[in-house]
Coordinates of C-alpha atoms in Angstrom, one line a residue:
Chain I
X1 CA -3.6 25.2 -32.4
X2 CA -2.6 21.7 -33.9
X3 CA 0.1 23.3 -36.2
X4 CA 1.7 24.4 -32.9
X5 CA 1.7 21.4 -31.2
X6 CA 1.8 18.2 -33.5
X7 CA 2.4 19.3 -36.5
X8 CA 5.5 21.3 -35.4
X9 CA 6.7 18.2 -32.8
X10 CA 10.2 17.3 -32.3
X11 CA 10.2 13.8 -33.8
X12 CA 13.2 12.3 -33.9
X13 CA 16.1 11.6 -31.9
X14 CA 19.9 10.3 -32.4
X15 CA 20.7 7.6 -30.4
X16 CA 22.7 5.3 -32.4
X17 CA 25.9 7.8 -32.5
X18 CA 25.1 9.8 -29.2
X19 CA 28.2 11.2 -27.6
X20 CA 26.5 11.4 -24.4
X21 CA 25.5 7.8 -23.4
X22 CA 23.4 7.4 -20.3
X23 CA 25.8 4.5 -19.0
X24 CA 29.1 4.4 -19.7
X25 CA 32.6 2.3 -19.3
X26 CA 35.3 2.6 -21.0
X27 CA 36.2 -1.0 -20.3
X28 CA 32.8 -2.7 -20.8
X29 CA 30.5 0.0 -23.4
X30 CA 28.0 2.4 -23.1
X31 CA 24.0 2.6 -23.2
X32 CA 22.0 5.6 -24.5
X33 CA 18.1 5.0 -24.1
X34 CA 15.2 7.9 -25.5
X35 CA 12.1 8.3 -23.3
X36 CA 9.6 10.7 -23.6
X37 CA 11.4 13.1 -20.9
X38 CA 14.2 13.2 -24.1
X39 CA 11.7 13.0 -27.5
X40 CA 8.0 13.8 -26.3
X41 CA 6.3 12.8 -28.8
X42 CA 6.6 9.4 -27.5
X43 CA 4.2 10.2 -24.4
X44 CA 1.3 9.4 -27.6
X45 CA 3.0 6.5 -28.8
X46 CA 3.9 5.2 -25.2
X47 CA 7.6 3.5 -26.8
X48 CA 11.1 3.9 -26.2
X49 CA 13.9 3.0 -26.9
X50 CA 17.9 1.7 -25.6
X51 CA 20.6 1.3 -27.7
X52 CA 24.1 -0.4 -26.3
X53 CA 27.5 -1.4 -27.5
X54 CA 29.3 -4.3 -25.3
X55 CA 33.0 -4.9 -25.4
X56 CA 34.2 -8.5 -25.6
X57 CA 33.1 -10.5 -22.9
X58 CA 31.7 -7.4 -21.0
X59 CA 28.4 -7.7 -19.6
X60 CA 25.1 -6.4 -19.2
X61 CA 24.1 -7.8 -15.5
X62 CA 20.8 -9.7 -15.3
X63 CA 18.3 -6.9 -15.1
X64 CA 14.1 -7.0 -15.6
X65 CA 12.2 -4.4 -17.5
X66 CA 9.8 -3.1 -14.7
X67 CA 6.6 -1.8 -17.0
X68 CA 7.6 -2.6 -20.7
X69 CA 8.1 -5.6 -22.8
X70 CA 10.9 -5.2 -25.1
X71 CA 12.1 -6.4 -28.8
X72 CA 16.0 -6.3 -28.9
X73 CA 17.5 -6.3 -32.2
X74 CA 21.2 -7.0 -32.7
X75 CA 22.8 -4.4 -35.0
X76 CA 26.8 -5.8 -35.1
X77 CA 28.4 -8.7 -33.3
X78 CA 27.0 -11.4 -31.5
X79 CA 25.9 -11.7 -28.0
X80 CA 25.2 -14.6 -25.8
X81 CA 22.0 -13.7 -24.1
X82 CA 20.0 -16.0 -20.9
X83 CA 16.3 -14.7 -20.2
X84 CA 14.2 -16.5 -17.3
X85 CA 10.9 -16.6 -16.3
X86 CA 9.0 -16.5 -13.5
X87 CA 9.2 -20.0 -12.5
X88 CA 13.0 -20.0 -12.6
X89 CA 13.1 -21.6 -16.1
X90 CA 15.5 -20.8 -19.0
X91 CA 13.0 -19.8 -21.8
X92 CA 16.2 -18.6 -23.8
X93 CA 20.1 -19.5 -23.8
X94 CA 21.4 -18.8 -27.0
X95 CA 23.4 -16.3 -29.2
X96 CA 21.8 -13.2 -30.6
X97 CA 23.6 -12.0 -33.8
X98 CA 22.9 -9.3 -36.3
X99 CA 19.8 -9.3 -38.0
X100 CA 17.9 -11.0 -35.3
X101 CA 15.9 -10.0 -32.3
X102 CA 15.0 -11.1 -29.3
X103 CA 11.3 -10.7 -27.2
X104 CA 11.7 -9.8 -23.3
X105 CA 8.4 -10.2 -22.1
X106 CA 7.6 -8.0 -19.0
X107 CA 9.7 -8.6 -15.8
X108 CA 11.7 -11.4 -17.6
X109 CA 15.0 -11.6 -16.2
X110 CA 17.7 -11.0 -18.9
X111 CA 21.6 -10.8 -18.7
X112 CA 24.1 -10.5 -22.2
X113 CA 28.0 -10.8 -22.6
X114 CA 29.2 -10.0 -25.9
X115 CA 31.1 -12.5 -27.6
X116 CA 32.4 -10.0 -30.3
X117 CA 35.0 -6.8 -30.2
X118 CA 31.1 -4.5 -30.3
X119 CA 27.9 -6.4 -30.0
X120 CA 25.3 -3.4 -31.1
X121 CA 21.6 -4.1 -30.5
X122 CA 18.9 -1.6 -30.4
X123 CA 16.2 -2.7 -27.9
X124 CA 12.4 -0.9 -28.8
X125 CA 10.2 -1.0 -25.4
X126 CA 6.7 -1.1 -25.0
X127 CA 6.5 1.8 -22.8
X128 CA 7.6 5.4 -23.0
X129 CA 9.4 5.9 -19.4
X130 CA 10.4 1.8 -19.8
X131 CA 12.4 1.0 -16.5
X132 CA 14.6 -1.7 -15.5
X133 CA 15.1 -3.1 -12.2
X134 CA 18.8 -4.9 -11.7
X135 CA 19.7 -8.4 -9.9
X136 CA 23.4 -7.6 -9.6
X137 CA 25.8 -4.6 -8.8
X138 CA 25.9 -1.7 -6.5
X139 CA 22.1 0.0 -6.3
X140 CA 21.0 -3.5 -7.3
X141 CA 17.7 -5.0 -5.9
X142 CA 20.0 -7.4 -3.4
X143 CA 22.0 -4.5 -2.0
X144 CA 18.7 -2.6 -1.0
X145 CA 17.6 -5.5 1.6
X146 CA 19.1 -5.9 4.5
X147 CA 22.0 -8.1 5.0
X148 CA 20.5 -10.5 7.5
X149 CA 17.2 -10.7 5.6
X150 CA 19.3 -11.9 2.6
X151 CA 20.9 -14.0 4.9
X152 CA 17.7 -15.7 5.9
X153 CA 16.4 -15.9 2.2
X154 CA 19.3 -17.9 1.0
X155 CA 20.2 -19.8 4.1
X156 CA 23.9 -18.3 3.9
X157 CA 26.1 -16.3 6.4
X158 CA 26.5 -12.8 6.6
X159 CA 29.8 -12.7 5.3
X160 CA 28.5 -14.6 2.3
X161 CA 25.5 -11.9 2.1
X162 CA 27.8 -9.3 2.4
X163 CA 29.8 -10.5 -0.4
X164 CA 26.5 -10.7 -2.1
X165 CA 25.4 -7.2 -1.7
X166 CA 29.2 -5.8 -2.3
X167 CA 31.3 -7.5 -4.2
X168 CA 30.4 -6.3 -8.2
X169 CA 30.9 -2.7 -8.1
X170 CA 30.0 -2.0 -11.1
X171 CA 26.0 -1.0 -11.7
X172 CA 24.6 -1.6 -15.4
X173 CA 28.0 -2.7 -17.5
X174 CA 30.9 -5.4 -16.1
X175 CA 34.1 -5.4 -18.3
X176 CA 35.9 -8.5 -18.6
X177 CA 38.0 -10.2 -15.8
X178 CA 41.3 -9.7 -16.1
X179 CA 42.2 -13.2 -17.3
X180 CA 39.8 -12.5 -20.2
X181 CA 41.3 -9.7 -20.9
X182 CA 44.7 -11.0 -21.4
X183 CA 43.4 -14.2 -23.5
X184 CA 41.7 -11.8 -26.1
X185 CA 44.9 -9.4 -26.5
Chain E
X1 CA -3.6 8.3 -21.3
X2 CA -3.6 4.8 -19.5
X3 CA -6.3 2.9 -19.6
X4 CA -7.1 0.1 -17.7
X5 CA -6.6 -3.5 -20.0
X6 CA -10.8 -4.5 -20.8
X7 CA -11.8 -8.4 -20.0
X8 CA -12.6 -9.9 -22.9
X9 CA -16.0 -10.3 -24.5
X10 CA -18.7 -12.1 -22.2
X11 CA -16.2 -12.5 -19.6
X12 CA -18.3 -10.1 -17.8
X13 CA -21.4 -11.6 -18.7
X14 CA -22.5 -13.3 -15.3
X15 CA -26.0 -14.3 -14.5
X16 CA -24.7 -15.3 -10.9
X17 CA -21.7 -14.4 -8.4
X18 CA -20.6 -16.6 -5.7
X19 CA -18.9 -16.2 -2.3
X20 CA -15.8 -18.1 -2.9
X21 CA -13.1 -19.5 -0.6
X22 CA -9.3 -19.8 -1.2
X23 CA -9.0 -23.3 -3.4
X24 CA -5.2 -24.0 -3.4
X25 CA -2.8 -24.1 -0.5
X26 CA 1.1 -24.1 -0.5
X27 CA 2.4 -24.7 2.8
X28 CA 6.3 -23.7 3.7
X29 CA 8.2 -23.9 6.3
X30 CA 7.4 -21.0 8.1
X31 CA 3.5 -20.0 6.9
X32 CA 1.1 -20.6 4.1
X33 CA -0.5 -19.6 0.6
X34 CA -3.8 -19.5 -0.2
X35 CA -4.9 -18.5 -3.4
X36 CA -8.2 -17.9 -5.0
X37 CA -8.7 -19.6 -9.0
X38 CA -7.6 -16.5 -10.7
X39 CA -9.4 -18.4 -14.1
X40 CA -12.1 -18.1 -12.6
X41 CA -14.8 -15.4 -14.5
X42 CA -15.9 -13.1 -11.8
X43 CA -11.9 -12.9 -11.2
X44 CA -11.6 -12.7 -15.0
X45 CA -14.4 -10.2 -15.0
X46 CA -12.7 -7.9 -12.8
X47 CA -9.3 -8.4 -14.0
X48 CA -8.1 -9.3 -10.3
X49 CA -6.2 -12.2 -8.6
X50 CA -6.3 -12.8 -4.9
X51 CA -4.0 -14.8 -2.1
X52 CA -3.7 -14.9 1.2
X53 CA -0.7 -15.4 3.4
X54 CA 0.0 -16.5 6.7
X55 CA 3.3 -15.9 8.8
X56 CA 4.4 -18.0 11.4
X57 CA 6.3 -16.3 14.5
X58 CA 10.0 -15.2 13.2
X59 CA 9.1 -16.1 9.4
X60 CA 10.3 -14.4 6.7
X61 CA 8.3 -14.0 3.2
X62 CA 11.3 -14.3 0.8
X63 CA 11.7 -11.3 -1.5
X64 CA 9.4 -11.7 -4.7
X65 CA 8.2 -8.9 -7.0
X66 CA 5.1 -9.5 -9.4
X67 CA 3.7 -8.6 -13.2
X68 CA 1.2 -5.9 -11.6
X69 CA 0.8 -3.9 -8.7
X70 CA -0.7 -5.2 -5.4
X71 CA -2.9 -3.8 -2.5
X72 CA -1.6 -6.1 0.9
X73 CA -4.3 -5.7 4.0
X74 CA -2.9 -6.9 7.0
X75 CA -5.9 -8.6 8.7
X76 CA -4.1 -9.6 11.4
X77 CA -0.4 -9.1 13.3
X78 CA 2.6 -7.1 13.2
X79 CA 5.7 -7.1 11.6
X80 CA 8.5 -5.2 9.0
X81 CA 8.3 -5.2 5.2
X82 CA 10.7 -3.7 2.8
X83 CA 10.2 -2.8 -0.5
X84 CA 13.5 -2.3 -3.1
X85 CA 12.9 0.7 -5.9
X86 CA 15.0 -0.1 -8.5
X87 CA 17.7 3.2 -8.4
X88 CA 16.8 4.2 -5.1
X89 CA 20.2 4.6 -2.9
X90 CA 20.3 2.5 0.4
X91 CA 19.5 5.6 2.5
X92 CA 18.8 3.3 6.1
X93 CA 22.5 2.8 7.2
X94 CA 24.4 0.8 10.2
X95 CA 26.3 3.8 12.7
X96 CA 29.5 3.0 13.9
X97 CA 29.2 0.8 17.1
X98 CA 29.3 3.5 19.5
X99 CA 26.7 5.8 17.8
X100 CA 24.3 2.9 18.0
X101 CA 21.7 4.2 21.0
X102 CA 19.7 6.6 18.6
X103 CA 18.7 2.9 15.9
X104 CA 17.0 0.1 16.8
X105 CA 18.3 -3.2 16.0
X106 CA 15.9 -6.6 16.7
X107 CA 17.5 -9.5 17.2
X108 CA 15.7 -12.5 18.7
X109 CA 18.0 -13.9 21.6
X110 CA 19.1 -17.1 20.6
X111 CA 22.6 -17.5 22.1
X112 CA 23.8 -20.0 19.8
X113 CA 23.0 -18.4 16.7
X114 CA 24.0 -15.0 18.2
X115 CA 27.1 -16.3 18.9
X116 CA 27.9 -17.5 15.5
X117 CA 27.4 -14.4 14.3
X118 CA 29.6 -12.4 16.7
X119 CA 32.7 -15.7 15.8
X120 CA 32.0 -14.6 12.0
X121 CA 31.8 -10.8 12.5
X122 CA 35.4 -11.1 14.6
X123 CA 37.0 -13.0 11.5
X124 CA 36.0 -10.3 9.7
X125 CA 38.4 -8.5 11.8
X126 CA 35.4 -5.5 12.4
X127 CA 31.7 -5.7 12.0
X128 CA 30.8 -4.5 8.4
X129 CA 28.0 -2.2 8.3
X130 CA 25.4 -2.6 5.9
X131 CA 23.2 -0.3 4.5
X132 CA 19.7 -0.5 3.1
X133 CA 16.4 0.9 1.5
X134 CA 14.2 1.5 3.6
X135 CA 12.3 -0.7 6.2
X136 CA 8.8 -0.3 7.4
X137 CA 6.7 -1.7 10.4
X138 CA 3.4 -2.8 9.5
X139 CA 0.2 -3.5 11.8
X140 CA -2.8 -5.0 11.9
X141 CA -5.8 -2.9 9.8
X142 CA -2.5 -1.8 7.6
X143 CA -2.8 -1.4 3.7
X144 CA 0.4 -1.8 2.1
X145 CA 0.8 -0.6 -2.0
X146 CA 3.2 -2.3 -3.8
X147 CA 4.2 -1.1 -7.4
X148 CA 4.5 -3.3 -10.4
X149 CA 7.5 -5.1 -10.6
X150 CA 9.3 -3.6 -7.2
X151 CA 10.8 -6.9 -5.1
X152 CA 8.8 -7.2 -1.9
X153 CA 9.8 -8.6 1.5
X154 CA 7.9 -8.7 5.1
X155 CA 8.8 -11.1 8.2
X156 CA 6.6 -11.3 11.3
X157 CA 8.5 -10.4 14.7
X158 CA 5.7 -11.2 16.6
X159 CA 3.9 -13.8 18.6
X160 CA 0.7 -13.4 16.3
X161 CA 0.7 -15.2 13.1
X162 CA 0.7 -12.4 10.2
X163 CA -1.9 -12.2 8.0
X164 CA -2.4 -10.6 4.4
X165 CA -4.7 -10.7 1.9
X166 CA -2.8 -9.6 -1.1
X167 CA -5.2 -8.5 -4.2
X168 CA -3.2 -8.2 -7.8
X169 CA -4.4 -5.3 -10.5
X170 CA -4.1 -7.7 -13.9
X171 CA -6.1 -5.8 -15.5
X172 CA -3.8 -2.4 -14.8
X173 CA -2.3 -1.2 -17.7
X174 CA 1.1 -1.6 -16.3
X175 CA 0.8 -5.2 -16.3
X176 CA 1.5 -5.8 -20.0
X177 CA 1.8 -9.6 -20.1
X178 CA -1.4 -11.5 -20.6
X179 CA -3.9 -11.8 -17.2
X180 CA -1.9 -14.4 -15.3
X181 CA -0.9 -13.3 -12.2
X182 CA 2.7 -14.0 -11.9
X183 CA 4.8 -13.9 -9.3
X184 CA 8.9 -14.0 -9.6
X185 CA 10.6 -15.2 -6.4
X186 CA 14.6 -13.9 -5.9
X187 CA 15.0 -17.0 -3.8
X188 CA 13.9 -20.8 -3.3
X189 CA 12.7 -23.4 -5.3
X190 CA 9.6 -23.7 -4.3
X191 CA 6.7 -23.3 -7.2
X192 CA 5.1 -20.3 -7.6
X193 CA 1.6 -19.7 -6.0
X194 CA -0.2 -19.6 -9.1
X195 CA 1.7 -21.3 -11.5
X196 CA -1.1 -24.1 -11.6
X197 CA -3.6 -22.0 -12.7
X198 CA -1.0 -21.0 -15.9
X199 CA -0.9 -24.9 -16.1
X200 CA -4.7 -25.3 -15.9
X201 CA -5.0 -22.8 -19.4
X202 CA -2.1 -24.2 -20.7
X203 CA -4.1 -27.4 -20.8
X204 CA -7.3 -25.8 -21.6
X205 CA -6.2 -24.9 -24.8
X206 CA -5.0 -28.3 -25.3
X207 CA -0.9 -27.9 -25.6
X208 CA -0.6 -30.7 -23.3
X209 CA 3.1 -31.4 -23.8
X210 CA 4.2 -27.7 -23.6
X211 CA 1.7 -28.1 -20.1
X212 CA 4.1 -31.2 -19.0
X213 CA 7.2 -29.7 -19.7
X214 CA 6.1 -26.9 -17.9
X215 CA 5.3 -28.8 -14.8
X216 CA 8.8 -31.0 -15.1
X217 CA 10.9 -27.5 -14.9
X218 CA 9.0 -25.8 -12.1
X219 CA 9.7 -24.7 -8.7
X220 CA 12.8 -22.1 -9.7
X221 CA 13.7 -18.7 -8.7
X222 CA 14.8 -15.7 -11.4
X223 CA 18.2 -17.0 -10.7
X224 CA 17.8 -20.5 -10.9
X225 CA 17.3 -19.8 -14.7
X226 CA 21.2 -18.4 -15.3
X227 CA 24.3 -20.3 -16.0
X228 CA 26.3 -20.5 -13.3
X229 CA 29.0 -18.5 -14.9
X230 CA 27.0 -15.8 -15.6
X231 CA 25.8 -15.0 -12.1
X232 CA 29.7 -15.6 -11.4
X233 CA 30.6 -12.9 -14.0
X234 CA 27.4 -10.5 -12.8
X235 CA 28.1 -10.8 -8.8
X236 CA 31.7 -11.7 -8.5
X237 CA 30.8 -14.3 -6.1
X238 CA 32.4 -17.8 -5.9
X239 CA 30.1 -20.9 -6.8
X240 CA 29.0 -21.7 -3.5
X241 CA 27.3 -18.3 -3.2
X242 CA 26.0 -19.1 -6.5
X243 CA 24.7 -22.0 -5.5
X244 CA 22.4 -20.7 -2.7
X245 CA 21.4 -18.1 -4.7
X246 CA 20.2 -20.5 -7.4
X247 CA 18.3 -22.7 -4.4
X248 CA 20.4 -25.5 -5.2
X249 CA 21.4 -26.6 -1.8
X250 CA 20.5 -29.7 -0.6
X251 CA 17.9 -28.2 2.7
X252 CA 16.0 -25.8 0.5
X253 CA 12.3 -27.2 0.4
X254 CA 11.6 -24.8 3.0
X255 CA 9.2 -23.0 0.3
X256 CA 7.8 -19.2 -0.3
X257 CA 8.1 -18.4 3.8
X258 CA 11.0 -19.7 5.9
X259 CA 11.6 -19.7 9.8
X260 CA 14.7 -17.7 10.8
X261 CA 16.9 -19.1 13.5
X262 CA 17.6 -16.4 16.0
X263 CA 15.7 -13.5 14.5
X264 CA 16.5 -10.6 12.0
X265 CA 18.8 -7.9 12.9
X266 CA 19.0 -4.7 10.7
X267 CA 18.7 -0.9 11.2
X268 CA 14.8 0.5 11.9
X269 CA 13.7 3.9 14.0
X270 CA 12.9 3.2 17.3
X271 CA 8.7 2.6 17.2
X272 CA 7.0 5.4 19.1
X273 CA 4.3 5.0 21.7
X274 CA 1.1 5.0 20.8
X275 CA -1.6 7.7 23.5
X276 CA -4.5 7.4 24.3
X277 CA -7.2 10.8 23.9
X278 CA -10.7 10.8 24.5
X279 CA -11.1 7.1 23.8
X280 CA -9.5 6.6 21.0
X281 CA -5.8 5.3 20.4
X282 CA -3.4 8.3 18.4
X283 CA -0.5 7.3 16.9
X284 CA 2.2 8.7 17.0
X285 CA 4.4 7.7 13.8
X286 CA 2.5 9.2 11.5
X287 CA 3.8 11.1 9.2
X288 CA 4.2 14.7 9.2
X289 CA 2.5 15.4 6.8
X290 CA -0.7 13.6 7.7
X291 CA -0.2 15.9 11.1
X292 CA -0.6 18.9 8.9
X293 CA -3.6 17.6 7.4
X294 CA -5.4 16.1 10.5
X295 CA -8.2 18.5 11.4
X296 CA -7.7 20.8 14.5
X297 CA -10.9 21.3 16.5
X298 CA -11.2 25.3 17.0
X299 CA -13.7 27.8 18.5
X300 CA -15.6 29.5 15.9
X301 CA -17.1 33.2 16.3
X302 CA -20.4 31.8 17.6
X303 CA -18.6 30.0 20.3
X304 CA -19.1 26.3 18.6
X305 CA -16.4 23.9 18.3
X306 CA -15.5 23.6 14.6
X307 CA -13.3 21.2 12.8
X308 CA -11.1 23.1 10.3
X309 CA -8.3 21.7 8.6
X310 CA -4.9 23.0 9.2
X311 CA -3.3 24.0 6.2
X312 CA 0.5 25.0 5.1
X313 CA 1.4 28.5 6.4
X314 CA -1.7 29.1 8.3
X315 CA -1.3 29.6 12.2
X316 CA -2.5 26.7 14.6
X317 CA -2.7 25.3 17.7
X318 CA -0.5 22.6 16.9
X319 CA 2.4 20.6 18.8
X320 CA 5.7 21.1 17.4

């Protein structure tokens, strides 16, 4: 029964063009990622894969992947991109342009803005349901404890940890502040 | 498909195993860390690291999250940990003031922190009510799982110093950095529990200087690493905020635990009584599902008492 099952397997899968990204704003860019829920066949290879277009000076909030390293390769633009590790040190503060890539080792914190009209980057991860866990924005990991315990972690107020936990509304993508805005029209 | 990550060759190879105690100690404000050499073979061997912590009365464990998942046993104490899935809504929310009876809300009474936080509340003009994941109360004999990479809190309530002996899976496939334990703190500046261990094979292989650099930038937490105006950008928060988040004001060498001046306050079931039956303690905040499974003793034909199981659908003798 091989010819029905491998040999006959759905093996590929547009993401660069995809008119139905996973994340999208109109004001900061869209994300389309392929798992094995979307293209099977990648249960054997255990990859996936994200592909994202930033607006100027939108941002992609600092975020980990949870069980997958990942390789990002910058397709168009440029993109200023900061990646920390676990003892709080900046292993990488720099510009990604096209034609280069970038390694985000396991539960490396990394956050991009894009310093170009589209920064493009395709990101290949090492596992085939690849998750990401985020530091900022509504749903993030700071708005899922509980205000006084973030008080107490950072020695603030509870208006400061309110602020904290509420004041980015945005989840995955943050367009440019308004001032921004303006200086790039 | 997922195998587990094999120790590398000879690493298993042991002609002798010892009993071995906790060799390195980080002390913080409000508890300890112990950990065990995780370089060392029979750890190697069996692709595990271990630690131990120890919470003092109203001590919080700052949130931290780690390269592979982790069994907690709580050896000793009570308390409340929370875990945060990444995606998961905030599903424990604040009621308005007046709905309050039904939720619990602990606060240790200590009037002139209480009253701070009353002034602040009435600038606010009304109390703002937060919402959460969920929170869960933990006791002693307790086994806690916590998956790869999901932050981790817990903060003892209790007289009792806490007690947890934390074991980390390296050697699970979902840890795909190298065998390091690693754990990433969302707050503080203290140094990580085994980040001298990572010094230790840093050496060992003889890249001293990368070694020393190493140990000149430690002590940071996953957002001490960011500019400033990227955490700015990402939170829409004002530099101060920053700044605490980043554990670069000037009182933070309180380490991995902290004390917490007049106790934690946010929203958690009211805990339900444990009974005693026959000599042995039942509790009752299980969940339902373990009620369903827990074996209900019945007569049989022959007149013997019988332990069945209670299944789904079947009729029992059961409380509601």
């Amino acid at each position: 029964g091989l010819e029905e099952t491998i040999c006959t397997a759905r093996l590929r899968q547009n993401i660069g063009s995809s008119s139905s990204p996973d994340i999208y704003n109109p004001e900061a860019g869209r994300i389309k990622t392929v798992t094995s829920f979307d293209l099977p066949a990648l249960r054997w290879l255990r990859l996936s894969a994200e592909h994202g277009t930033l607006h100027r000076n939108a941002m992609f909030v600092p975020h980990y992947n949870l069980n997958a390293n990942s390789a990002i390769y910058a397709l168009r633009g440029r993109a200023r991109l900061q990646v920390v590790n676990c003892n709080g040190n900046t292993v990488f503060d720099g510009e990604l342009e096209a034609g280069r890539v970038l390694i985000v080792p396991q539960n490396f914190a990394v956050a991009a803005k894009s310093m170009s009209d589209r920064f493009q980057y395709v990101s290949f991860k090492t596992n085939d349901n690849a998750a990401i866990a985020r530091l900022a924005g509504t749903q993030s990991t700071l708005s899922g404890v509980p205000m006084d315990v973030l008080a107490a972690t950072y020695n603030m107020d509870r208006n400061e940890a309110r602020q904290l936990k509420n004041n980015n509304l945005y989840k995955f993508l943050v367009p440019p502040r308004e001032s921004e805005r303006r200086a790039a029209a | 498909p997922h195998q587990k990550q094999q120790p590398q060759q000879n690493e298993c190879q042991l002609e002798q195993l010892n009993a071995l105690e906790p060799d390195n100690r980080i002390e913080s404000e409000g508890g300890i860390i112990e950990t065990w050499n995780p370089n060392n073979r029979q750890f190697r061997c069996a692709g595990v690291a271990l630690s131990r912590c120890t919470l003092q009365r109203n001590s919080l464990r700052r949130p931290f999250y780690s390269n592979a998942p982790q069994e907690i046993f709580i050896q000793q104490g009570s308390g409340y940990f929370g875990m945060v899935f990444p995606g998961c809504p905030e599903t424990f929310e604040e009621p308005q003031e007046s709905e309050q009876r039904e939720s619990r809300r602990i606060r240790e009474s200590v009037q002139g922190e209480s009253r701070r936080i009353r002034e602040s509340e009435q600038g606010e003009g009304r109390r703002f009510r937060d919402s959460h994941q969920k929170v869960n109360r933990f006791r002693e004999g307790d086994l806690i799982a916590v998956p790869t990479g999901t932050v981790f809190w817990m903060y003892n309530d209790q007289d009792t110093p806490v007690i947890a002996v934390s074991l980390i899976d390296t050697g699970s496939f979902q840890n795909q950095l190298d065998e390091m334990p690693r754990r990433f703190y969302l707050a503080g500046n203290q140094e990580q529990e085994f980040l001298q261990y990572q010094q230790q094979q840093v050496r060992g292989r003889g890249e001293q200087r990368r070694g020393r650099e190493q140990q000149e930038n430690e002590g940071g937490n996953i957002f001490s690493g960011f500019k400033r105006d990227f955490l700015e950008d990402a939170l829409n928060v004002n530099r101060h905020i920053v700044d605490r988040l980043q554990g670069r004001n000037e009182d933070e060498e309180k380490g991995a635990i902290v004390k917490v001046r007049g106790g934690l306050s946010f929203v958690t079931p009211p805990e339900r009584q444990s009974r005693h039956q026959g000599g042995s303690i039942i509790e009752e905040d299980e969940d339902e599902e373990d009620e369903w499974r827990r074996p209900h003793h019945q007569k049989s034909r022959r007149g013997e008492e019988e332990e069945r199981p209670c299944r789904r659908g079947q009729k029992c003798e059961r409380s509601n």
